[in-house]
């Protein structure tokens, strides 16, 4: 948010320069930056003059456009085609003539300046352009033109009167700090952190003594509106707001409209509480805060008809909708030049409800941005009193009724605090007396109870709920950079203690190196996916509040969404003829009433072919080798095989066709069980002499494990056998004698002190085959 340095100085004594203040706040409170001066002079707006609107006609060829006639005090300038509707005859505006340089192009993504040329708009040649604050680079509002006050002289070059050089802070307001979304909130922080004098002394208007006679307020949705204050004021005189209010609104990106509307916006900026003013003459009967009716509509202040839904909160009278709560007012009750009686609104709306409404309507306003942060209830009374005071001063208004509904005051939260625990957490030695003094500076009330204290949280600090929050206040006051660096004995991280974490990262690197693409899919599946994969609902976990209709259940396996991804990629992109995908992630299941989670790996290659089957088998073998896992493959169906580690089935290998005729080969592994089969790796110095590698396939009984084969080889204790690697695991199929399986492995031969000859390698290899034959009845395959 943008904050004016000069405005802040009126609220708190600031002795630091803008640059030093920004650095100080960044260290102790929130990120703050100093922006360049916003001061402007007439020379920066060439070709833009001050003019007054004398006549407005409808555009003959466009309902949303108007033909405006203006005068510069000597000449009539007409017609000017304009699409804004926020001004009437008599308005003083900034008029750009042909050849003028417009500082900000609203239709350019980068907002670059452009030179205005005469243009024909819907058959009418426009003689100029009436400028908005955004087009002039003086604010963020581009929805309406900028209305000037009476101090501007007709015909003179446009300039920003008396602005001088103004320093603007850009402050990043944390989401949990609604108190600092206002000038007073920032001033209070500066006061507390720098011991500067807080100078805000709002005049207390005794509104509570005014009883409601005509004005009635009802809240039918107390969960969505905790409090609503209405102030009826008479003898209101509509006109321009004071120059200082207009200038401060412009600095904040808001356009001045009239004194009543400007005051509500001014109070919102200073106090942080959005407000609204209704024309009391356009309000019939009691004001009701309720949900919108089915198919209810409202024409909002921006002249757009908006369709409402039942979950939206609205403000209504006995016959119509007056406003969308927390978002925008309605055109039917808007303040106009003829208004003489108003109803001021200061309410506390539910932040979640406002955010949902604004998002549904695609309309995020300054008010909704504040309500979304869940404002404190106490802001309503402060804002109502301050706004009434300004209305008396600058709109000649007289308050005659004050009505409040809902919660009057919330009980303050109390937190038990042990100063010793604070020092233990921070690694500091801050005395208890100083801790109490710091908390008092931030507005907390502190009560002593011996070695412990009770801290009462002020209403404007909803972010403070536990003692650690108070410790954070103490730490940032002292300065986080002053907290000493000390060694804290924490247990090893999960990455160091949980083998699944480290092996998962290693597996990702291996599979990417083998040409797979890692994918991330949703953790949810739809109900229609379950029968396709023969999964019963009772074995799944249903999501209580799904994001959408096709994300109703937690995924029971990884394959469902990966196959969908492959199908979509092949159907939408004809250039995709095949691929290798994998994902390692959590899947969810149910065992009776227990919910189970496990980490799984799914590997997919498509389209399927005999060569692809061999490729995927080799990829699995390489993954297992580099993770040091010994496995077997046992075929139990024509297209399905089991993957076995340490005698336990940990996954399946399958060849499939999907509903969209995508043919694919997949491996689904229980990754946790797979890596449990890892054997301890032994490291040895790198041998500088070359190796000799011989690949061998043997037939053994199906109950012979790879561990037995490996053990038999090493029992020979031949020093030339350096390594034995399983290549394709075990295989059983059509070409294999029933009751037997084929195992393919590689023996690496190497001598530590010399290069081996072919003859001595063959001699040792024959000894190994004889050993396997005699001990395991193994037969060598060609």
XYZ file of C-alpha atoms in Angstrom:
782
model
C 0.000 0.000 0.000
C 1.017 3.598 -0.588
C 1.467 5.962 2.368
C 2.266 9.696 2.327
C 5.226 10.796 4.437
C 3.699 14.208 5.156
C 0.370 12.690 6.242
C 2.166 10.286 8.579
C 4.093 13.215 10.084
C 0.781 14.818 11.051
C -0.130 11.722 13.050
C 3.214 10.960 14.698
C 6.421 12.884 15.342
C 8.925 11.424 12.881
C 12.547 12.415 13.346
C 13.982 9.994 10.807
C 14.441 10.841 7.139
C 12.179 8.950 4.699
C 15.053 6.660 3.678
C 16.080 5.939 7.281
C 12.464 5.374 8.310
C 11.922 2.858 5.504
C 15.060 0.945 6.520
C 14.054 1.010 10.184
C 10.537 -0.277 9.492
C 11.913 -3.038 7.270
C 14.091 -4.257 10.151
C 11.520 -3.959 12.936
C 8.036 -4.198 11.442
C 7.306 -4.761 7.751
C 8.901 -4.270 4.377
C 8.901 -0.601 3.375
C 10.377 1.218 0.396
C 10.612 4.888 -0.529
C 9.192 5.753 -3.905
C 10.153 8.800 -5.998
C 8.514 12.183 -5.415
C 5.002 12.483 -6.797
C 5.225 16.239 -7.242
C 4.086 17.490 -10.682
C 4.118 20.806 -12.451
C 2.132 22.168 -15.393
C 5.076 21.679 -17.749
C 4.683 17.916 -17.315
C 1.178 17.958 -18.879
C 1.646 19.619 -22.276
C -1.595 20.124 -24.188
C -3.849 19.447 -21.171
C -5.970 22.367 -19.960
C -8.583 23.076 -17.286
C -12.159 23.142 -18.645
C -15.739 23.105 -17.373
C -18.557 20.886 -18.601
C -21.468 22.986 -19.943
C -23.633 20.398 -21.687
C -23.984 16.617 -21.930
C -25.885 14.775 -24.688
C -26.392 11.120 -25.515
C -24.230 9.632 -28.249
C -26.571 8.781 -31.137
C -24.765 5.533 -31.926
C -23.708 4.205 -28.530
C -25.651 3.819 -25.291
C -22.573 3.908 -23.041
C -20.993 7.014 -24.588
C -21.857 10.666 -24.098
C -21.179 13.834 -26.114
C -19.740 16.497 -23.822
C -19.548 20.247 -24.487
C -16.909 22.178 -22.520
C -15.554 25.689 -22.169
C -12.086 26.936 -21.345
C -13.508 30.315 -20.308
C -13.269 31.809 -23.798
C -13.941 29.067 -26.333
C -16.490 26.293 -26.670
C -14.936 22.864 -27.231
C -17.354 20.315 -28.643
C -18.070 17.547 -29.036
C -15.838 15.417 -26.809
C -16.811 11.754 -26.756
C -16.587 10.327 -23.253
C -17.433 6.941 -21.720
C -17.290 7.993 -18.049
C -20.526 8.661 -16.143
C -19.213 10.013 -12.830
C -19.662 13.733 -13.670
C -22.429 16.138 -14.619
C -22.781 19.676 -16.011
C -20.613 22.113 -14.057
C -17.787 19.679 -13.351
C -14.251 21.087 -13.729
C -11.989 18.628 -15.500
C -8.590 18.136 -17.130
C -9.148 18.236 -20.913
C -6.494 16.890 -23.277
C -6.523 18.483 -26.753
C -5.154 17.037 -29.969
C -1.353 16.777 -29.697
C -1.372 16.474 -25.878
C 0.940 13.931 -24.248
C -1.054 11.560 -22.032
C 1.274 10.262 -19.270
C -0.370 6.831 -18.921
C -2.032 4.707 -21.606
C -4.662 2.589 -19.831
C -4.842 0.186 -22.769
C -1.101 -0.462 -22.875
C 0.203 -3.269 -20.575
C 3.218 -1.125 -19.696
C 1.211 2.086 -19.384
C 3.516 4.044 -21.700
C 2.748 7.711 -22.529
C 1.133 8.500 -25.885
C 0.295 11.531 -27.990
C -3.410 12.223 -28.437
C -4.743 12.584 -31.966
C -8.251 13.409 -33.174
C -10.319 10.262 -33.449
C -13.742 9.351 -34.807
C -15.649 7.297 -32.239
C -18.864 5.629 -33.428
C -19.235 8.137 -36.258
C -18.513 11.287 -34.187
C -15.163 13.101 -34.323
C -14.003 13.824 -30.758
C -12.239 17.153 -30.186
C -10.272 15.937 -27.168
C -10.252 13.590 -24.201
C -11.362 14.159 -20.607
C -8.685 12.544 -18.413
C -8.872 10.158 -15.470
C -6.448 10.204 -12.537
C -4.813 7.043 -13.893
C -4.278 8.555 -17.358
C -2.610 11.551 -15.715
C -0.394 9.294 -13.610
C -1.910 10.679 -10.415
C -3.729 7.584 -9.146
C -4.861 4.054 -9.895
C -8.494 4.848 -10.735
C -9.199 4.687 -14.448
C -12.930 4.011 -14.209
C -14.014 7.642 -14.172
C -12.656 11.076 -14.984
C -10.835 13.161 -12.357
C -12.975 16.033 -11.052
C -11.063 19.181 -10.047
C -12.039 21.668 -7.336
C -12.901 25.353 -7.788
C -9.292 26.478 -7.223
C -8.418 25.493 -10.796
C -8.755 28.373 -13.310
C -10.405 27.696 -16.668
C -8.190 27.766 -19.737
C -4.908 27.497 -17.836
C -2.531 24.563 -18.343
C -3.404 21.761 -16.004
C -1.112 21.312 -13.018
C -1.454 19.648 -9.623
C -2.020 22.584 -7.289
C 0.089 22.900 -4.178
C 1.263 19.327 -4.216
C 4.926 20.179 -4.071
C 7.287 17.284 -3.639
C 5.673 14.411 -1.771
C 7.493 11.287 -0.600
C 5.457 8.087 -0.838
C 6.172 4.873 1.071
C 5.266 1.542 -0.469
C 4.579 -0.684 2.540
C 3.932 -4.412 2.325
C 1.096 -5.013 4.784
C 1.088 -8.557 6.256
C -2.188 -10.427 5.785
C -2.609 -10.954 9.546
C -2.210 -7.265 10.466
C -5.467 -5.432 9.609
C -4.457 -2.706 12.060
C -1.688 -1.410 9.799
C -3.736 -1.122 6.642
C -4.358 2.467 7.728
C -2.412 5.663 8.416
C -3.218 5.542 12.118
C -2.025 1.954 12.327
C 1.303 2.771 10.669
C 1.667 5.869 12.891
C 1.049 3.764 16.007
C 3.760 1.295 14.945
C 6.233 4.120 14.339
C 5.369 5.634 17.726
C 5.860 2.326 19.550
C 9.105 1.418 17.810
C 10.795 4.852 17.922
C 9.327 6.301 21.158
C 7.863 9.117 19.041
C 4.782 11.031 20.150
C 1.492 9.734 18.741
C -0.467 12.883 17.839
C -3.909 11.504 16.921
C -6.583 13.165 19.051
C -9.931 12.585 17.409
C -12.773 14.727 18.650
C -15.271 12.550 20.482
C -18.696 13.066 18.933
C -21.307 11.874 21.432
C -23.265 9.859 18.906
C -24.477 7.361 21.488
C -26.770 9.958 23.020
C -28.725 10.242 19.756
C -31.627 7.812 19.854
C -33.014 6.091 16.771
C -36.513 7.212 15.839
C -36.710 6.875 12.067
C -33.594 4.797 11.460
C -33.969 1.056 12.152
C -31.312 -1.620 11.577
C -31.719 -5.407 11.541
C -29.006 -8.046 11.142
C -30.423 -11.357 9.930
C -26.974 -12.948 9.415
C -24.989 -12.250 12.626
C -22.245 -14.696 11.597
C -21.547 -12.597 8.485
C -22.046 -9.164 10.061
C -20.976 -8.863 13.687
C -21.760 -5.160 14.003
C -23.538 -2.443 12.035
C -23.605 1.257 12.919
C -25.868 3.746 11.178
C -25.731 7.527 11.660
C -28.484 9.688 10.132
C -27.362 13.241 9.345
C -29.475 16.125 8.031
C -28.784 19.584 6.530
C -26.082 18.067 4.326
C -24.649 20.369 1.659
C -23.007 18.517 -1.220
C -19.964 20.154 -2.766
C -16.248 19.696 -3.349
C -14.268 18.349 -0.420
C -11.421 20.436 1.053
C -8.295 20.573 -1.030
C -6.198 18.608 1.509
C -8.670 15.708 1.392
C -8.702 15.692 -2.413
C -4.920 15.744 -2.589
C -4.552 12.894 -0.112
C -7.098 10.800 -1.948
C -5.216 11.353 -5.193
C -1.953 10.331 -3.510
C -3.655 7.084 -2.515
C -5.044 6.384 -5.988
C -8.648 7.455 -5.248
C -10.490 10.080 -7.263
C -12.321 12.903 -5.473
C -16.097 12.913 -6.093
C -17.814 15.144 -3.538
C -17.378 16.050 0.110
C -19.563 13.226 1.506
C -18.065 10.402 -0.559
C -14.549 11.805 -0.165
C -14.885 11.890 3.635
C -15.901 8.223 3.774
C -12.847 7.332 1.673
C -10.619 9.602 3.744
C -11.722 7.908 6.973
C -11.109 4.502 5.385
C -7.521 5.491 4.594
C -6.783 7.015 7.995
C -8.675 4.634 10.310
C -8.729 1.473 8.165
C -12.517 1.020 8.343
C -14.397 1.164 5.021
C -17.543 3.307 5.179
C -20.488 4.075 2.948
C -23.011 6.902 2.710
C -26.585 6.351 1.540
C -28.910 9.096 0.407
C -31.441 8.816 3.259
C -34.231 10.083 0.994
C -33.771 7.004 -1.197
C -33.941 4.525 1.690
C -37.423 3.175 2.462
C -38.049 1.475 5.788
C -35.543 -0.308 8.034
C -32.054 -1.241 6.856
C -31.591 -5.022 6.841
C -28.342 -6.973 6.545
C -29.307 -10.262 4.859
C -28.367 -12.783 2.213
C -29.332 -11.992 -1.373
C -32.556 -13.507 -2.663
C -32.617 -16.025 -5.494
C -31.998 -14.247 -8.846
C -31.720 -10.865 -7.104
C -29.866 -8.131 -9.021
C -28.452 -4.713 -8.237
C -27.114 -1.862 -10.351
C -23.852 -0.964 -8.611
C -22.237 2.461 -8.416
C -20.249 1.728 -11.583
C -23.585 1.439 -13.474
C -23.260 -2.309 -14.027
C -26.180 -4.667 -13.408
C -24.863 -7.449 -11.199
C -26.589 -10.774 -10.584
C -26.336 -11.906 -6.975
C -26.259 -15.380 -5.451
C -27.737 -16.531 -2.152
C -24.354 -16.795 -0.418
C -23.706 -13.060 -0.926
C -24.463 -10.620 1.873
C -26.362 -7.431 0.959
C -27.685 -4.280 2.613
C -31.354 -3.694 1.787
C -34.356 -1.622 2.749
C -37.975 -2.742 2.645
C -38.197 -2.614 -1.155
C -34.742 -2.910 -2.771
C -31.081 -3.807 -2.423
C -28.945 -0.851 -1.359
C -25.416 -2.311 -1.487
C -23.313 -5.464 -1.749
C -21.927 -5.768 1.772
C -18.246 -4.935 1.983
C -17.777 -4.618 -1.779
C -19.697 -1.789 -3.484
C -22.750 0.415 -3.047
C -25.794 0.523 -5.252
C -26.703 3.259 -7.734
C -30.285 3.491 -6.443
C -29.214 4.952 -3.068
C -26.107 6.859 -4.164
C -25.379 10.364 -2.886
C -25.957 13.030 -5.559
C -25.878 16.821 -5.834
C -29.485 16.977 -4.592
C -28.807 14.942 -1.439
C -29.598 16.755 1.809
C -29.832 13.851 4.244
C -27.515 10.866 4.523
C -27.108 7.624 6.456
C -23.497 6.809 7.317
C -22.652 3.112 7.488
C -19.793 1.615 9.507
C -20.035 -2.179 9.707
C -17.964 -5.262 10.387
C -18.438 -7.904 7.685
C -17.050 -11.437 7.619
C -13.768 -11.460 5.689
C -14.282 -14.862 4.040
C -17.774 -13.872 2.871
C -16.541 -10.587 1.379
C -13.612 -12.277 -0.367
C -15.869 -14.953 -1.877
C -18.366 -12.337 -3.074
C -15.684 -10.104 -4.615
C -14.108 -13.069 -6.383
C -17.437 -14.329 -7.732
C -18.332 -10.868 -9.058
C -14.807 -10.253 -10.385
C -14.829 -6.962 -8.489
C -12.137 -6.232 -5.899
C -12.510 -2.778 -4.345
C -10.566 -0.801 -1.748
C -13.279 -1.709 0.757
C -13.260 -5.442 0.001
C -9.439 -5.533 0.175
C -9.696 -4.341 3.781
C -12.657 -6.442 4.873
C -10.897 -9.534 3.524
C -8.306 -9.115 6.292
C -11.007 -9.529 8.989
C -11.140 -6.087 10.571
C -11.472 -5.594 14.347
C -15.004 -4.725 15.490
C -13.699 -1.714 17.414
C -12.863 0.111 14.188
C -16.570 0.719 13.458
C -17.189 3.107 16.368
C -13.949 5.029 15.810
C -14.686 5.472 12.103
C -18.319 6.512 12.667
C -17.316 9.175 15.189
C -14.471 10.534 13.043
C -16.570 10.599 9.851
C -19.416 12.395 11.646
C -16.960 15.025 12.872
C -15.663 15.620 9.328
C -19.210 15.747 7.925
C -20.063 18.475 10.442
C -16.967 20.459 9.449
C -16.957 20.055 5.695
C -20.542 19.167 4.720
C -22.455 21.334 7.251
C -24.169 18.123 8.395
C -26.010 17.624 11.660
C -26.219 14.139 13.248
C -29.731 13.383 14.508
C -29.805 9.584 14.955
C -27.332 6.897 15.973
C -28.217 3.198 15.814
C -25.959 0.187 16.348
C -26.809 -3.484 16.025
C -24.863 -6.658 16.729
C -21.931 -7.171 19.101
C -21.201 -4.030 21.100
C -17.798 -5.030 22.449
C -15.680 -8.172 22.314
C -13.940 -9.488 25.410
C -10.188 -8.917 25.319
C -8.040 -12.026 24.936
C -5.672 -12.690 27.846
C -2.365 -14.531 27.432
C -0.173 -15.953 30.194
C 3.454 -15.031 29.597
C 6.624 -16.305 31.286
C 9.562 -13.900 30.605
C 12.034 -16.775 31.086
C 10.361 -18.800 28.344
C 10.599 -15.768 26.060
C 14.364 -15.562 26.604
C 14.717 -19.314 26.082
C 12.849 -19.088 22.787
C 14.791 -16.056 21.544
C 18.179 -16.958 23.007
C 18.272 -13.561 24.759
C 18.539 -12.178 28.288
C 15.937 -9.396 28.173
C 14.834 -8.483 31.730
C 11.195 -9.115 32.603
C 10.669 -5.409 33.345
C 11.827 -4.480 29.856
C 9.637 -7.134 28.242
C 6.610 -5.641 29.994
C 7.618 -2.127 28.955
C 7.909 -3.179 25.298
C 4.483 -4.820 25.276
C 2.915 -1.710 26.815
C 4.385 0.400 24.010
C 2.501 -1.731 21.488
C -0.769 -1.190 23.365
C -0.904 -4.400 25.404
C -2.105 -4.239 29.019
C 0.232 -6.076 31.410
C -0.670 -7.412 34.869
C 1.955 -8.913 37.224
C 1.508 -12.344 38.847
C 4.887 -12.995 40.435
C 7.233 -14.733 37.994
C 4.542 -14.711 35.318
C 2.429 -11.968 33.823
C -0.977 -11.747 32.165
C -1.135 -9.790 28.931
C -4.435 -8.386 27.675
C -4.456 -8.066 23.867
C -5.795 -4.756 22.471
C -8.790 -5.068 20.132
C -6.781 -3.950 17.104
C -4.227 -6.801 17.377
C -6.122 -10.005 16.394
C -2.824 -11.479 15.187
C -1.639 -11.988 18.781
C -3.193 -15.158 20.189
C -0.398 -17.158 21.921
C 2.616 -16.272 24.030
C 4.973 -16.886 21.097
C 3.260 -13.976 19.291
C 4.160 -11.734 22.220
C 7.733 -13.014 22.097
C 7.843 -11.959 18.449
C 6.748 -8.424 19.429
C 9.579 -8.245 21.956
C 12.083 -9.603 19.437
C 11.225 -7.160 16.653
C 11.300 -4.209 19.043
C 14.789 -5.175 20.138
C 15.785 -5.892 16.549
C 16.006 -9.351 15.052
C 19.598 -8.623 14.074
C 20.475 -8.407 17.802
C 19.366 -11.924 18.611
C 22.604 -13.881 19.158
C 23.609 -16.826 17.028
C 23.609 -19.870 19.307
C 23.676 -23.596 18.685
C 20.300 -25.179 19.381
C 20.183 -28.936 19.739
C 17.408 -30.021 17.408
C 16.935 -33.643 16.310
C 18.122 -34.531 12.835
C 15.792 -33.481 10.066
C 13.508 -36.003 8.429
C 15.786 -35.909 5.401
C 18.596 -37.374 7.511
C 16.529 -39.832 9.588
C 13.891 -41.030 7.118
C 15.401 -43.198 4.347
C 12.268 -42.733 2.240
C 13.020 -39.015 1.831
C 16.614 -39.443 0.709
C 15.889 -42.489 -1.469
C 12.986 -40.663 -3.129
C 15.274 -37.805 -4.165
C 17.861 -40.285 -5.410
C 15.232 -42.222 -7.384
C 14.039 -39.009 -9.055
C 17.574 -38.259 -10.267
C 18.039 -41.820 -11.540
C 14.753 -41.927 -13.470
C 15.278 -38.496 -15.022
C 18.701 -39.723 -16.129
C 17.011 -42.735 -17.739
C 14.905 -40.447 -19.914
C 11.718 -40.219 -17.842
C 9.778 -36.990 -17.365
C 8.700 -36.370 -13.770
C 5.056 -35.308 -13.483
C 3.005 -33.877 -10.635
C -0.679 -34.730 -10.675
C -3.577 -33.818 -8.373
C -4.024 -35.835 -5.186
C -7.729 -36.178 -6.044
C -9.773 -38.284 -8.442
C -13.415 -38.257 -9.509
C -16.114 -40.790 -8.700
C -16.215 -41.867 -12.359
C -12.568 -43.014 -12.116
C -13.296 -45.643 -9.474
C -15.235 -48.260 -11.535
C -12.772 -47.957 -14.412
C -9.999 -49.052 -12.023
C -12.242 -51.543 -10.179
C -11.974 -49.609 -6.915
C -14.778 -49.772 -4.369
C -15.948 -46.552 -2.692
C -15.699 -48.101 0.754
C -11.931 -48.403 0.290
C -11.471 -44.724 -0.627
C -11.474 -41.468 1.342
C -14.034 -38.902 0.261
C -13.124 -35.202 0.515
C -15.516 -33.207 2.717
C -15.184 -29.998 0.698
C -13.867 -30.868 -2.799
C -12.424 -28.122 -4.984
C -14.541 -29.310 -7.915
C -16.855 -32.135 -8.949
C -14.030 -34.217 -10.440
C -11.903 -34.086 -7.273
C -14.170 -35.889 -4.815
C -11.801 -38.598 -3.554
C -8.178 -38.815 -2.437
C -6.274 -40.802 -5.049
C -6.027 -44.550 -4.321
C -3.134 -44.891 -6.782
C -0.868 -42.738 -8.934
C -1.785 -44.406 -12.216
C -5.258 -42.847 -12.583
C -4.147 -39.262 -13.130
C -0.911 -40.104 -14.956
C -2.828 -42.158 -17.533
C -5.259 -39.249 -17.947
C -2.300 -36.963 -18.548
C -0.848 -39.294 -21.190
C -4.236 -39.608 -22.897
C -4.714 -35.835 -22.952
C -1.219 -35.190 -24.285
C -1.615 -37.675 -27.121
C -5.133 -36.519 -28.071
C -4.420 -32.776 -27.955
C -0.974 -32.835 -29.556
C -0.480 -35.002 -32.617
C 3.294 -34.500 -32.309
C 3.329 -36.546 -29.097
C 3.850 -40.130 -30.300
C 5.212 -41.612 -27.074
C 6.670 -40.824 -23.707
C 8.153 -41.968 -20.412
C 6.494 -40.526 -17.277
C 6.926 -41.173 -13.585
C 5.660 -39.784 -10.300
C 6.567 -40.490 -6.682
C 3.822 -39.415 -4.341
C 1.382 -40.275 -1.570
C -1.653 -42.465 -2.168
C -4.503 -42.994 0.272
C -6.582 -45.968 1.261
C -8.866 -47.239 3.977
C -8.579 -50.357 6.115
C -11.822 -50.637 8.082
C -11.975 -47.283 9.873
C -8.269 -46.557 9.562
C -6.966 -44.177 6.886
C -3.658 -45.293 5.426
C -1.073 -43.335 3.486
C 1.941 -44.663 1.642
C 4.526 -43.400 -0.805
C 4.316 -45.050 -4.218
C 6.170 -44.898 -7.529
C 4.438 -45.222 -10.877
C 6.501 -45.562 -14.083
C 4.767 -45.338 -17.473
C 6.023 -45.942 -21.027
C 3.765 -45.574 -24.061
C 2.984 -46.785 -26.648
C 3.598 -50.395 -25.721
C 5.790 -52.749 -27.759
C 8.077 -55.704 -27.105
C 11.050 -53.384 -27.244
C 9.359 -50.990 -24.813
C 8.683 -53.843 -22.376
C 12.370 -54.714 -22.382
C 13.233 -51.037 -21.980
C 11.017 -50.623 -18.909
C 12.359 -53.859 -17.407
C 15.881 -52.567 -17.879
C 14.964 -49.190 -16.346
C 13.580 -50.932 -13.255
C 16.713 -53.058 -12.993
C 18.943 -49.997 -13.234
C 16.889 -48.184 -10.591
C 17.146 -51.198 -8.285
C 20.880 -51.577 -8.915
C 21.639 -47.947 -8.082
C 19.414 -48.055 -5.010
C 21.064 -51.384 -4.052
C 17.764 -53.282 -4.054
C 17.542 -56.939 -5.097
C 14.240 -57.932 -6.745
C 12.526 -60.614 -8.754
C 9.807 -60.515 -11.419
C 7.211 -63.275 -11.257
C 4.621 -63.487 -14.008
C 1.218 -64.652 -12.745
C -0.949 -63.616 -15.716
C -0.303 -63.183 -19.416
C 0.024 -59.401 -19.197
C 0.688 -58.953 -15.457
C 3.784 -59.745 -13.384
C 4.616 -59.253 -9.717
C 7.720 -57.455 -8.455
C 9.105 -59.221 -5.379
C 11.647 -57.904 -2.871
C 12.804 -60.054 0.062
C 10.001 -62.517 -0.623
C 7.277 -59.861 -0.492
C 5.246 -58.507 -3.422
C 5.929 -54.746 -3.564
C 4.492 -53.894 -6.979
C 3.183 -54.984 -10.341
C 4.333 -54.765 -13.926
C 1.529 -54.533 -16.483
C 0.754 -54.134 -20.193
C -2.569 -52.359 -20.780
C -4.926 -50.597 -23.174
C -6.916 -47.608 -21.937
C -10.420 -46.401 -22.819
C -8.984 -44.055 -25.430
C -6.998 -46.896 -27.074
C -3.735 -45.683 -25.573
C -1.488 -48.713 -25.199
C 0.993 -48.463 -22.361
C 3.261 -50.374 -20.021
C 3.383 -49.451 -16.364
C 5.090 -50.361 -13.127
C 3.325 -49.579 -9.880
C 5.555 -49.869 -6.807
C 5.018 -49.498 -3.083
C 8.134 -47.335 -2.867
C 8.421 -47.615 0.912
C 8.517 -51.422 0.803
C 10.765 -51.387 -2.268
C 13.550 -49.398 -0.591
C 13.279 -51.444 2.606
C 14.990 -54.179 0.576
C 18.159 -52.107 0.245
C 21.398 -53.794 1.303
C 24.175 -51.894 2.987
C 26.617 -50.429 0.483
C 30.343 -50.901 1.001
C 32.807 -48.402 -0.434
C 36.316 -49.225 -1.594
C 39.115 -47.354 -3.387
C 38.781 -46.960 -7.158
C 40.787 -49.637 -9.025
C 42.928 -48.193 -11.816
C 43.032 -51.460 -13.811
C 40.346 -52.297 -16.423
C 37.389 -54.590 -15.776
C 36.007 -57.519 -17.764
C 32.198 -57.906 -17.720
C 30.409 -61.100 -18.672
C 26.581 -61.310 -18.850
C 25.004 -64.646 -18.030
C 21.448 -66.072 -18.034
C 20.636 -69.192 -16.031
C 17.565 -71.348 -15.370
C 16.857 -72.193 -11.709
C 13.907 -73.432 -9.704
C 11.305 -70.724 -9.118
C 11.857 -70.801 -5.335
C 15.575 -69.939 -5.664
C 16.164 -66.301 -4.719
C 18.681 -63.919 -6.204
C 20.337 -63.684 -2.791
C 21.084 -67.447 -2.917
C 22.578 -67.121 -6.394
C 24.782 -64.230 -5.349
C 25.850 -66.016 -2.183
C 26.866 -69.129 -4.128
C 29.059 -67.043 -6.443
C 30.877 -65.279 -3.604
C 31.335 -68.504 -1.648
C 34.088 -69.380 -4.150
C 36.034 -66.487 -2.597
C 37.770 -65.760 -5.871
C 39.560 -62.400 -5.598
C 39.018 -61.661 -9.303
C 35.213 -61.388 -8.842
C 34.728 -57.665 -8.213
C 30.942 -57.261 -8.515
C 27.800 -59.219 -9.324
C 24.835 -57.246 -10.739
C 21.268 -58.391 -11.359
C 20.302 -57.132 -14.831
C 16.710 -58.112 -15.578
C 15.636 -59.861 -12.427
C 13.827 -63.179 -12.707
C 11.439 -64.012 -15.528
C 8.783 -66.695 -15.947
C 6.775 -67.026 -19.127
C 5.880 -69.067 -22.186
C 9.480 -69.829 -23.118
C 10.445 -70.992 -19.624
C 9.914 -74.525 -18.295
C 7.089 -74.559 -15.728
C 8.425 -74.455 -12.179
C 11.566 -72.646 -13.275
C 12.615 -69.061 -13.919
C 15.293 -67.240 -15.878
C 17.731 -64.914 -14.097
C 20.101 -62.629 -16.025
C 23.086 -61.099 -14.234
C 26.474 -59.577 -14.893
C 29.779 -60.606 -13.279
C 32.516 -57.968 -13.184
C 36.085 -59.317 -13.047
C 39.045 -57.160 -11.988
C 42.475 -57.595 -10.432
C 43.834 -54.950 -8.026
C 47.407 -55.038 -9.389
C 47.256 -56.009 -13.097
C 45.213 -56.345 -16.280
C 43.406 -59.662 -16.610
C 43.772 -61.976 -19.587
C 40.850 -63.549 -21.437
C 41.953 -67.056 -20.511
C 42.018 -66.557 -16.763
C 38.610 -64.755 -16.808
C 37.014 -67.646 -18.752
C 38.521 -70.137 -16.313
C 36.995 -68.401 -13.275
C 33.666 -67.950 -15.103
C 33.453 -71.707 -15.798
C 34.132 -72.399 -12.112
C 31.216 -70.129 -11.169
C 28.809 -71.877 -13.578
C 29.876 -75.270 -12.235
C 29.312 -74.022 -8.691
C 25.790 -72.801 -9.535
C 25.028 -76.096 -11.265
C 26.174 -78.243 -8.374
C 24.605 -76.210 -5.552
C 21.441 -74.804 -7.187
C 20.938 -77.146 -10.148
C 21.261 -74.102 -12.405
C 21.422 -74.458 -16.187
C 23.206 -71.914 -18.371
C 21.018 -70.448 -21.156
C 22.312 -69.588 -24.617
